[in-house]
PDB file of C-alpha atoms in Angstrom:
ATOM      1  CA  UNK A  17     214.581 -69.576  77.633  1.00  0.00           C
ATOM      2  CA  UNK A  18     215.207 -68.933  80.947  1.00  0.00           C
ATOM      3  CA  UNK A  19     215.544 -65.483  82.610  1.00  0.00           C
ATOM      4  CA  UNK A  20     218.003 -62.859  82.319  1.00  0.00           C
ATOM      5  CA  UNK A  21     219.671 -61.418  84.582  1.00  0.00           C
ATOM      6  CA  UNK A  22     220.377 -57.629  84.466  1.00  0.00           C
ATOM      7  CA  UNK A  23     222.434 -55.374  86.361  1.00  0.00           C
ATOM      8  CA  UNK A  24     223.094 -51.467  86.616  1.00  0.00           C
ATOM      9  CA  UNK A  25     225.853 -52.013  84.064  1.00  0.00           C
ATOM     10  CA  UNK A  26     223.991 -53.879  81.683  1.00  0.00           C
ATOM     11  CA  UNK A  27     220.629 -52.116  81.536  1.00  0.00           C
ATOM     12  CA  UNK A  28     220.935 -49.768  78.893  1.00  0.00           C
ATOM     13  CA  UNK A  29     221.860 -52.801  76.275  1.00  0.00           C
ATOM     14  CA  UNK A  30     220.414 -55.406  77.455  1.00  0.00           C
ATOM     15  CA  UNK A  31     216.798 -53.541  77.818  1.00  0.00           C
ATOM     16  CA  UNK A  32     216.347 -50.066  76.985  1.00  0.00           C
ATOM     17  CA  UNK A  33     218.458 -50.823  73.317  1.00  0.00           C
ATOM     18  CA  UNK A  34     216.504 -54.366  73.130  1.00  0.00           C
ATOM     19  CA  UNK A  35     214.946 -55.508  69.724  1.00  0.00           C
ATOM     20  CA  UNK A  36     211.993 -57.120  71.348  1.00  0.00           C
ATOM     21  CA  UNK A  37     210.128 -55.915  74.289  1.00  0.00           C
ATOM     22  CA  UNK A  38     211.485 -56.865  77.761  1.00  0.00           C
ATOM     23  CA  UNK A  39     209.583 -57.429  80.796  1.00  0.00           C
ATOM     24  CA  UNK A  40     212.180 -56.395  84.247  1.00  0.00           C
ATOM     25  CA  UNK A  41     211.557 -57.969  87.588  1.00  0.00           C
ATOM     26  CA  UNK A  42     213.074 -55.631  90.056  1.00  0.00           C
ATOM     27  CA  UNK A  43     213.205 -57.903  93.360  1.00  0.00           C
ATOM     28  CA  UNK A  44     215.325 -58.532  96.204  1.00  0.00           C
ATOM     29  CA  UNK A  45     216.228 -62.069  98.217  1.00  0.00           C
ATOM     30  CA  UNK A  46     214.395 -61.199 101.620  1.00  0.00           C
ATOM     31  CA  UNK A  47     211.438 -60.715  99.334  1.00  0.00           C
ATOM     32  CA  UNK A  48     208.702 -63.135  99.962  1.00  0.00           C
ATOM     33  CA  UNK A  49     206.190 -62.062  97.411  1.00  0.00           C
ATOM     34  CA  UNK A  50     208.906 -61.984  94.902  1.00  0.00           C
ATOM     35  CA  UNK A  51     210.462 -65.756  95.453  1.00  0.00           C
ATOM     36  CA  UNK A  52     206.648 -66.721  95.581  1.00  0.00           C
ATOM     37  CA  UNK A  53     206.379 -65.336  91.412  1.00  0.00           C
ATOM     38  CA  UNK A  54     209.427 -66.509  90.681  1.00  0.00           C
ATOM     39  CA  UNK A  55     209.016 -69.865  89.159  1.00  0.00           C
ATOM     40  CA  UNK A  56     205.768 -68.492  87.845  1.00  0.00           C
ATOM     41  CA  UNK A  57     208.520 -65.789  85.672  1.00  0.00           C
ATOM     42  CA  UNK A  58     210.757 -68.536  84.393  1.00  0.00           C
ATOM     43  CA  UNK A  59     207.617 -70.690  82.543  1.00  0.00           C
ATOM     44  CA  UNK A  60     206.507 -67.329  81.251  1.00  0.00           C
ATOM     45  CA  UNK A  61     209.870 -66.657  80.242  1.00  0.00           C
ATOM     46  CA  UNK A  62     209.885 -70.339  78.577  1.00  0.00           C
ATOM     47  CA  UNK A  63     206.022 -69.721  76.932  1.00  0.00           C
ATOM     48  CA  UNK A  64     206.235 -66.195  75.770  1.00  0.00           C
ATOM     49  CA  UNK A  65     210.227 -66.614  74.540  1.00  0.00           C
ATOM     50  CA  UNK A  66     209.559 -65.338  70.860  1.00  0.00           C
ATOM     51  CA  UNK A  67     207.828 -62.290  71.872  1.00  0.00           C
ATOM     52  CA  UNK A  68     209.252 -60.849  75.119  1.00  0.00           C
ATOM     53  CA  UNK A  69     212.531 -61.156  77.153  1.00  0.00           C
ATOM     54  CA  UNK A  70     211.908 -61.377  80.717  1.00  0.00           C
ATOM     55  CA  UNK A  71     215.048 -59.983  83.072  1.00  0.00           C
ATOM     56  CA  UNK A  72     215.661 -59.968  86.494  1.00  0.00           C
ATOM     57  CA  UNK A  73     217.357 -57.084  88.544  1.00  0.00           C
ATOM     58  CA  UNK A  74     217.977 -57.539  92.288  1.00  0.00           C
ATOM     59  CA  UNK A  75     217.446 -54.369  93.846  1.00  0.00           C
ATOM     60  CA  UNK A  76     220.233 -54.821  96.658  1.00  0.00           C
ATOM     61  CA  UNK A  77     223.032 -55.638  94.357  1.00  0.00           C
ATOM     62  CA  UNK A  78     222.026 -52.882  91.790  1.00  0.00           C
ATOM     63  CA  UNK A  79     220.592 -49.454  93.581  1.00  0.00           C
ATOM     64  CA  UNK A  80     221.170 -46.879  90.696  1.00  0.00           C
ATOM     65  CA  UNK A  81     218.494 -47.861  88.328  1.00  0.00           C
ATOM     66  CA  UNK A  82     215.596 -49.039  90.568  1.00  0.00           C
ATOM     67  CA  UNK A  83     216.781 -45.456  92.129  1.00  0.00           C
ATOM     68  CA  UNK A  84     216.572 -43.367  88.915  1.00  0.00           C
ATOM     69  CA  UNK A  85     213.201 -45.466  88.420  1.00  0.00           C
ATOM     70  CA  UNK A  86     211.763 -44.719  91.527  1.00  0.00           C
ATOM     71  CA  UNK A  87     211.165 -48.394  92.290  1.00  0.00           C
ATOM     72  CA  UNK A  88     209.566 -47.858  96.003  1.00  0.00           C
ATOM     73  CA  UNK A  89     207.825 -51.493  96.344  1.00  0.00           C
ATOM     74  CA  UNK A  90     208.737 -54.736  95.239  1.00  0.00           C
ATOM     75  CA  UNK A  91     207.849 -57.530  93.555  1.00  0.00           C
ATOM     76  CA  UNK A  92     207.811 -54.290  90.631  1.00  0.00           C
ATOM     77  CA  UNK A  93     207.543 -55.657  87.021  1.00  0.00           C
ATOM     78  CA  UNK A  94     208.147 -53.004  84.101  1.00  0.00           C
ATOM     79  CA  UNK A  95     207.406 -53.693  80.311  1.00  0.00           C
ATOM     80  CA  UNK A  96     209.765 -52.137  78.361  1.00  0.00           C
ATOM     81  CA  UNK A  97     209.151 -51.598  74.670  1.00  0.00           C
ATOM     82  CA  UNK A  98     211.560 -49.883  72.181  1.00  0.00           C
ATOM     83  CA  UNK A  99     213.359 -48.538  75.219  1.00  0.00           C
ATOM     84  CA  UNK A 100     210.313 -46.678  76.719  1.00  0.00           C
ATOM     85  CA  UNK A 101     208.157 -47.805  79.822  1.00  0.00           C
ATOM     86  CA  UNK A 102     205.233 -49.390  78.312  1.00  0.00           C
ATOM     87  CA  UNK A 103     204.079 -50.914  81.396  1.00  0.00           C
ATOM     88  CA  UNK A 104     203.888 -51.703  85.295  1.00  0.00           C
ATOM     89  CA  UNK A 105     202.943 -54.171  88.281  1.00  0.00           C
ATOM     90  CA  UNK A 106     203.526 -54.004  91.866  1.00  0.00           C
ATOM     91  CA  UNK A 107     202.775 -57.002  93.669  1.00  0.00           C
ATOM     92  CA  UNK A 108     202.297 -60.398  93.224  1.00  0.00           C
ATOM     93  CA  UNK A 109     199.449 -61.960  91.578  1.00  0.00           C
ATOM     94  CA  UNK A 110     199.342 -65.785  90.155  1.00  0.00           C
ATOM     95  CA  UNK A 111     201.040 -66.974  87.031  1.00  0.00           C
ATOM     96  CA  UNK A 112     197.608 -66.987  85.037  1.00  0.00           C
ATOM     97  CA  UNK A 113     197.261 -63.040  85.839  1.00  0.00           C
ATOM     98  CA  UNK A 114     200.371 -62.048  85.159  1.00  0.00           C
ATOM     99  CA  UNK A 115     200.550 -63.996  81.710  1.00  0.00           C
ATOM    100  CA  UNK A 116     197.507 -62.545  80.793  1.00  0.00           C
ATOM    101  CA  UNK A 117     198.427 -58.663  81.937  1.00  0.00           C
ATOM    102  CA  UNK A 118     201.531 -59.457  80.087  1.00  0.00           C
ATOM    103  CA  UNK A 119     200.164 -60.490  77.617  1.00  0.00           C
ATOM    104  CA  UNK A 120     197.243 -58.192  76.972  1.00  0.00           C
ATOM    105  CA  UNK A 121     200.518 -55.548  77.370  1.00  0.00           C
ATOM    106  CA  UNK A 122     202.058 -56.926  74.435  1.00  0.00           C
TER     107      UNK A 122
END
């Protein structure tokens, strides 16, 4: 299962009303540290696919919910569970830590 893209329109269903948890990439396309986890997101996304959704938001193209969230640094990953932040990363770290933090999140 590959990653999901979200937008500002498609938040509230697609993640805060979400029956499983779902992990959001907030990014943007002049972001180096965010193309560099990228691929590392879509084998997670392919590994974890029974027990987490993993969604994508560009930043530039969508400004009202990394605004409400206060998203002031990217790559910024939130875990979302039954609506609620559960969870968060800023930066980029290799695919083995940020299975395992997801993981150990889960």
């Amino acid at each position: 299962m590959a990653t999901k893209t979200v937008t500002d329109a498609s938040f509230q269903s697609d993640v805060l009303e979400s029956d499983k948890p779902v992990l959001v990439d907030f990014w943007a396309e002049w972001c180096g540290p965010c193309k560099m986890i990228a691929p590392a997101l879509e084998e997670i996304s392919d590994e974890l696919a029974d027990q987490v959704t993993i969604a994508k938001m560009d930043i530039m193209e969508n400004t009202d919910t990394p605004g409400k969230l206060g998203v002031q640094g990217i790559p910024y990953l939130v875990l979302y569970k039954n609506g609620e932040r559960a969870a968060e990363l800023t930066g980029a770290r290799p695919k083995s830590q940020l299975k395992a933090w997801l993981e150990g999140e889960l």
